[in-house]
Short mmCIF file of C-alpha atoms in Angstrom, two decimals:
data_model
loop_
_atom_site.label_atom_id
_atom_site.label_comp_id
_atom_site.label_asym_id
_atom_site.label_seq_id
_atom_site.Cartn_x
_atom_site.Cartn_y
_atom_site.Cartn_z
CA UNK B 1 -155.73 -62.91 -85.87
CA UNK B 2 -156.84 -62.24 -89.42
CA UNK B 3 -160.49 -62.02 -90.25
CA UNK B 4 -161.76 -64.67 -92.64
CA UNK B 5 -161.78 -62.41 -95.67
CA UNK B 6 -158.21 -61.31 -95.05
CA UNK B 7 -157.15 -64.92 -94.56
CA UNK B 8 -158.76 -66.01 -97.83
CA UNK B 9 -157.13 -63.12 -99.68
CA UNK B 10 -153.77 -63.87 -98.09
CA UNK B 11 -153.93 -67.52 -99.21
CA UNK B 12 -154.90 -66.51 -102.74
CA UNK B 13 -152.10 -63.97 -103.01
CA UNK B 14 -149.55 -66.38 -101.50
CA UNK B 15 -150.49 -68.88 -104.20
CA UNK B 16 -149.96 -66.19 -106.84
CA UNK B 17 -153.52 -65.96 -108.15
CA UNK B 18 -155.72 -63.02 -109.00
CA UNK B 19 -159.38 -63.37 -108.15
CA UNK B 20 -160.12 -63.97 -111.82
CA UNK B 21 -157.47 -66.69 -112.11
CA UNK B 22 -158.69 -68.42 -108.95
CA UNK B 23 -162.28 -68.29 -110.19
CA UNK B 24 -161.29 -69.89 -113.49
CA UNK B 25 -159.12 -72.56 -111.84
CA UNK B 26 -161.73 -73.58 -109.24
CA UNK B 27 -165.03 -72.90 -110.99
CA UNK B 28 -166.02 -70.57 -108.16
CA UNK B 29 -167.52 -67.28 -109.29
CA UNK B 30 -165.21 -64.27 -109.07
CA UNK B 31 -168.03 -62.27 -107.48
CA UNK B 32 -168.24 -64.85 -104.68
CA UNK B 33 -164.49 -64.68 -104.09
CA UNK B 34 -164.63 -60.89 -103.98
CA UNK B 35 -167.55 -60.85 -101.55
CA UNK B 36 -165.79 -63.33 -99.25
CA UNK B 37 -162.52 -61.42 -99.27
CA UNK B 38 -164.33 -58.14 -98.60
CA UNK B 39 -166.12 -59.66 -95.62
CA UNK B 40 -169.57 -59.17 -97.13
CA UNK B 41 -170.53 -62.83 -96.74
CA UNK B 42 -168.91 -66.03 -95.50
CA UNK B 43 -168.35 -68.96 -97.86
CA UNK B 44 -170.20 -72.14 -97.05
CA UNK B 45 -168.23 -75.16 -95.91
CA UNK B 46 -168.31 -76.81 -99.35
CA UNK B 47 -166.51 -73.83 -100.88
CA UNK B 48 -164.03 -73.78 -97.99
CA UNK B 49 -163.21 -77.44 -98.54
CA UNK B 50 -162.83 -76.83 -102.28
CA UNK B 51 -160.41 -73.94 -101.68
CA UNK B 52 -158.42 -75.79 -99.02
CA UNK B 53 -158.07 -78.79 -101.33
CA UNK B 54 -157.08 -76.53 -104.22
CA UNK B 55 -154.33 -74.89 -102.14
CA UNK B 56 -153.31 -78.18 -100.50
CA UNK B 57 -153.86 -76.83 -96.98
CA UNK B 58 -156.12 -77.53 -94.01
CA UNK B 59 -159.35 -75.67 -93.33
CA UNK B 60 -157.69 -74.11 -90.28
CA UNK B 61 -154.91 -72.73 -92.45
CA UNK B 62 -157.42 -71.48 -95.01
CA UNK B 63 -159.22 -69.32 -92.46
CA UNK B 64 -156.10 -68.08 -90.71
CA UNK B 65 -156.10 -70.28 -87.63
CA UNK B 66 -152.77 -71.39 -86.25
CA UNK B 67 -151.77 -74.98 -86.76
CA UNK B 68 -152.29 -75.75 -83.08
CA UNK B 69 -155.12 -73.33 -82.25
CA UNK B 70 -157.87 -74.69 -80.06
#
């Protein structure tokens, strides 16, 4: 299983965004995105919802959980 930072980075890269582009498109600070992806801090739920909505995926998918994980 991916850690949360790796999962967030994987989703960003799969969508074809750099950290800077994602920051501009979502209004989330690039420093926050970097810190999350590097595992320094975890994003709060509001940011997770914002990212999941932006990518058009579920929260489970955003954080690297399988579709049917318990």
